[in-house]
Amino acid sequence: MNPNARNAYLASSVTTASPARLLVMLCERLVLDIERGLQAQQAADFAGAHTQLIHAQDILTELTTSLRPDVWEGAASLTALYDHMSRQLVHANIHRDASATEHCLGLARQLCNTWREAALAAVAS
């Protein structure tokens, strides 16, 4: 696919997505970044791992700031989870700790699956 066409398609998919779909897209990218960070750590490409893990932390920051504790009582629990993951990714990055990255990857996959199921349930109802 032509890179310009691909970028236009991606931009369009983001601007036309529902809030639930945007959340799922962010979570999918979070998983991808952590996977890439882990692969880079395992290959001793620590600069590449750093880039991926920093982007994953940026996504967690975005997810945290989008929570509305005044509207949803579950926001505090999610904030704690996002904070835990972010701290673990910082640790993984600084200490080149692939096991901490793997831990976050497992959490991110579960989180992504949960949000995906919730989005599908919302569409079905």
PDB file of C-alpha atoms in Angstrom:
ATOM      1  CA  MET A   1       0.000   0.000   0.000  1.00  0.00           C
ATOM      2  CA  ASN A   2       1.208   3.499  -0.822  1.00  0.00           C
ATOM      3  CA  PRO A   3       2.538   5.142   2.392  1.00  0.00           C
ATOM      4  CA  ASN A   4       0.466   8.301   1.802  1.00  0.00           C
ATOM      5  CA  ALA A   5      -2.683   6.262   1.237  1.00  0.00           C
ATOM      6  CA  ARG A   6      -1.955   4.216   4.351  1.00  0.00           C
ATOM      7  CA  ASN A   7      -1.487   7.357   6.450  1.00  0.00           C
ATOM      8  CA  ALA A   8      -4.713   8.837   5.085  1.00  0.00           C
ATOM      9  CA  TYR A   9      -6.552   5.606   5.874  1.00  0.00           C
ATOM     10  CA  LEU A  10      -5.183   5.531   9.425  1.00  0.00           C
ATOM     11  CA  ALA A  11      -6.054   9.177  10.014  1.00  0.00           C
ATOM     12  CA  SER A  12      -9.567   8.582   8.726  1.00  0.00           C
ATOM     13  CA  SER A  13     -10.042   5.508  10.900  1.00  0.00           C
ATOM     14  CA  VAL A  14      -9.065   7.506  13.990  1.00  0.00           C
ATOM     15  CA  THR A  15     -11.210  10.559  13.243  1.00  0.00           C
ATOM     16  CA  THR A  16     -14.305   8.498  12.467  1.00  0.00           C
ATOM     17  CA  ALA A  17     -13.965   5.930  15.270  1.00  0.00           C
ATOM     18  CA  SER A  18     -16.350   5.814  18.201  1.00  0.00           C
ATOM     19  CA  PRO A  19     -14.924   6.524  21.667  1.00  0.00           C
ATOM     20  CA  ALA A  20     -15.087   2.796  22.463  1.00  0.00           C
ATOM     21  CA  ARG A  21     -13.199   1.938  19.273  1.00  0.00           C
ATOM     22  CA  LEU A  22     -10.577   4.615  20.017  1.00  0.00           C
ATOM     23  CA  LEU A  23     -10.028   3.074  23.441  1.00  0.00           C
ATOM     24  CA  VAL A  24      -9.569  -0.365  21.899  1.00  0.00           C
ATOM     25  CA  MET A  25      -7.186   1.079  19.299  1.00  0.00           C
ATOM     26  CA  LEU A  26      -5.096   2.681  22.057  1.00  0.00           C
ATOM     27  CA  CYS A  27      -4.979  -0.587  23.984  1.00  0.00           C
ATOM     28  CA  GLU A  28      -3.994  -2.502  20.861  1.00  0.00           C
ATOM     29  CA  ARG A  29      -1.160  -0.041  20.270  1.00  0.00           C
ATOM     30  CA  LEU A  30      -0.135  -0.378  23.926  1.00  0.00           C
ATOM     31  CA  VAL A  31       0.185  -4.146  23.472  1.00  0.00           C
ATOM     32  CA  LEU A  32       2.119  -3.669  20.224  1.00  0.00           C
ATOM     33  CA  ASP A  33       4.556  -1.200  21.804  1.00  0.00           C
ATOM     34  CA  ILE A  34       5.217  -3.484  24.768  1.00  0.00           C
ATOM     35  CA  GLU A  35       5.675  -6.488  22.451  1.00  0.00           C
ATOM     36  CA  ARG A  36       8.155  -4.519  20.359  1.00  0.00           C
ATOM     37  CA  GLY A  37       9.924  -3.271  23.482  1.00  0.00           C
ATOM     38  CA  LEU A  38      10.262  -6.825  24.771  1.00  0.00           C
ATOM     39  CA  GLN A  39      11.571  -8.068  21.426  1.00  0.00           C
ATOM     40  CA  ALA A  40      14.114  -5.247  21.393  1.00  0.00           C
ATOM     41  CA  GLN A  41      15.213  -6.041  24.959  1.00  0.00           C
ATOM     42  CA  GLN A  42      15.638  -9.704  24.057  1.00  0.00           C
ATOM     43  CA  ALA A  43      17.754  -8.669  21.054  1.00  0.00           C
ATOM     44  CA  ALA A  44      19.837  -6.339  23.276  1.00  0.00           C
ATOM     45  CA  ASP A  45      18.577  -3.364  21.239  1.00  0.00           C
ATOM     46  CA  PHE A  46      18.123  -1.173  24.280  1.00  0.00           C
ATOM     47  CA  ALA A  47      17.709   2.051  22.305  1.00  0.00           C
ATOM     48  CA  GLY A  48      14.858   0.451  20.365  1.00  0.00           C
ATOM     49  CA  ALA A  49      13.364  -0.925  23.573  1.00  0.00           C
ATOM     50  CA  HIS A  50      13.548   2.535  25.127  1.00  0.00           C
ATOM     51  CA  THR A  51      11.609   4.087  22.246  1.00  0.00           C
ATOM     52  CA  GLN A  52       8.858   1.467  22.398  1.00  0.00           C
ATOM     53  CA  LEU A  53       8.547   1.472  26.184  1.00  0.00           C
ATOM     54  CA  ILE A  54       8.404   5.280  26.322  1.00  0.00           C
ATOM     55  CA  HIS A  55       5.573   5.245  23.773  1.00  0.00           C
ATOM     56  CA  ALA A  56       3.757   2.633  25.859  1.00  0.00           C
ATOM     57  CA  GLN A  57       4.134   4.910  28.899  1.00  0.00           C
ATOM     58  CA  ASP A  58       2.719   7.802  26.864  1.00  0.00           C
ATOM     59  CA  ILE A  59      -0.322   5.683  26.036  1.00  0.00           C
ATOM     60  CA  LEU A  60      -0.799   4.810  29.702  1.00  0.00           C
ATOM     61  CA  THR A  61      -0.624   8.518  30.553  1.00  0.00           C
ATOM     62  CA  GLU A  62      -3.279   9.241  27.925  1.00  0.00           C
ATOM     63  CA  LEU A  63      -5.488   6.447  29.248  1.00  0.00           C
ATOM     64  CA  THR A  64      -5.084   7.760  32.802  1.00  0.00           C
ATOM     65  CA  THR A  65      -5.914  11.360  31.925  1.00  0.00           C
ATOM     66  CA  SER A  66      -9.005  10.285  30.011  1.00  0.00           C
ATOM     67  CA  LEU A  67     -10.543   8.635  33.089  1.00  0.00           C
ATOM     68  CA  ARG A  68     -13.440  10.435  34.745  1.00  0.00           C
ATOM     69  CA  PRO A  69     -13.554   9.511  38.443  1.00  0.00           C
ATOM     70  CA  ASP A  70     -16.478  11.916  38.899  1.00  0.00           C
ATOM     71  CA  VAL A  71     -18.523   9.835  36.445  1.00  0.00           C
ATOM     72  CA  TRP A  72     -17.320   6.273  37.011  1.00  0.00           C
ATOM     73  CA  GLU A  73     -16.399   4.668  40.323  1.00  0.00           C
ATOM     74  CA  GLY A  74     -14.080   2.163  38.620  1.00  0.00           C
ATOM     75  CA  ALA A  75     -11.744   4.954  37.520  1.00  0.00           C
ATOM     76  CA  ALA A  76      -9.684   4.777  40.724  1.00  0.00           C
ATOM     77  CA  SER A  77      -8.928   1.085  40.206  1.00  0.00           C
ATOM     78  CA  LEU A  78      -7.950   1.650  36.591  1.00  0.00           C
ATOM     79  CA  THR A  79      -5.765   4.588  37.594  1.00  0.00           C
ATOM     80  CA  ALA A  80      -3.943   2.289  40.020  1.00  0.00           C
ATOM     81  CA  LEU A  81      -3.485  -0.357  37.309  1.00  0.00           C
ATOM     82  CA  TYR A  82      -2.223   2.169  34.748  1.00  0.00           C
ATOM     83  CA  ASP A  83       0.147   3.642  37.364  1.00  0.00           C
ATOM     84  CA  HIS A  84       1.480   0.183  38.245  1.00  0.00           C
ATOM     85  CA  MET A  85       2.078  -0.623  34.587  1.00  0.00           C
ATOM     86  CA  SER A  86       3.783   2.701  33.965  1.00  0.00           C
ATOM     87  CA  ARG A  87       6.096   2.247  36.949  1.00  0.00           C
ATOM     88  CA  GLN A  88       6.933  -1.288  35.823  1.00  0.00           C
ATOM     89  CA  LEU A  89       7.745  -0.041  32.316  1.00  0.00           C
ATOM     90  CA  VAL A  90      10.032   2.640  33.759  1.00  0.00           C
ATOM     91  CA  HIS A  91      11.763  -0.068  35.809  1.00  0.00           C
ATOM     92  CA  ALA A  92      11.978  -2.362  32.768  1.00  0.00           C
ATOM     93  CA  ASN A  93      13.486   0.422  30.703  1.00  0.00           C
ATOM     94  CA  ILE A  94      16.025   1.642  33.253  1.00  0.00           C
ATOM     95  CA  HIS A  95      17.122  -1.808  34.400  1.00  0.00           C
ATOM     96  CA  ARG A  96      16.714  -3.566  31.045  1.00  0.00           C
ATOM     97  CA  ASP A  97      14.401  -5.986  32.827  1.00  0.00           C
ATOM     98  CA  ALA A  98      12.577  -8.139  30.286  1.00  0.00           C
ATOM     99  CA  SER A  99      10.604  -9.908  33.033  1.00  0.00           C
ATOM    100  CA  ALA A 100       9.017  -6.594  34.063  1.00  0.00           C
ATOM    101  CA  THR A 101       8.202  -5.943  30.411  1.00  0.00           C
ATOM    102  CA  GLU A 102       6.637  -9.418  30.124  1.00  0.00           C
ATOM    103  CA  HIS A 103       4.564  -8.704  33.243  1.00  0.00           C
ATOM    104  CA  CYS A 104       3.235  -5.504  31.669  1.00  0.00           C
ATOM    105  CA  LEU A 105       2.576  -7.285  28.397  1.00  0.00           C
ATOM    106  CA  GLY A 106       0.360  -9.816  30.163  1.00  0.00           C
ATOM    107  CA  LEU A 107      -1.564  -7.035  31.892  1.00  0.00           C
ATOM    108  CA  ALA A 108      -1.894  -5.047  28.663  1.00  0.00           C
ATOM    109  CA  ARG A 109      -3.236  -8.061  26.777  1.00  0.00           C
ATOM    110  CA  GLN A 110      -5.839  -8.723  29.484  1.00  0.00           C
ATOM    111  CA  LEU A 111      -6.781  -5.057  29.547  1.00  0.00           C
ATOM    112  CA  CYS A 112      -7.108  -4.924  25.771  1.00  0.00           C
ATOM    113  CA  ASN A 113      -9.280  -8.041  25.696  1.00  0.00           C
ATOM    114  CA  THR A 114     -11.505  -6.618  28.432  1.00  0.00           C
ATOM    115  CA  TRP A 115     -11.985  -3.291  26.631  1.00  0.00           C
ATOM    116  CA  ARG A 116     -12.602  -5.103  23.343  1.00  0.00           C
ATOM    117  CA  GLU A 117     -15.313  -7.258  24.963  1.00  0.00           C
ATOM    118  CA  ALA A 118     -16.876  -4.189  26.609  1.00  0.00           C
ATOM    119  CA  ALA A 119     -16.928  -2.328  23.291  1.00  0.00           C
ATOM    120  CA  LEU A 120     -18.583  -5.279  21.560  1.00  0.00           C
ATOM    121  CA  ALA A 121     -21.135  -5.586  24.362  1.00  0.00           C
ATOM    122  CA  ALA A 122     -21.933  -1.872  24.099  1.00  0.00           C
ATOM    123  CA  VAL A 123     -22.535  -2.189  20.358  1.00  0.00           C
ATOM    124  CA  ALA A 124     -24.732  -5.253  20.873  1.00  0.00           C
ATOM    125  CA  SER A 125     -26.967  -3.530  23.426  1.00  0.00           C
TER     126      SER A 125
END
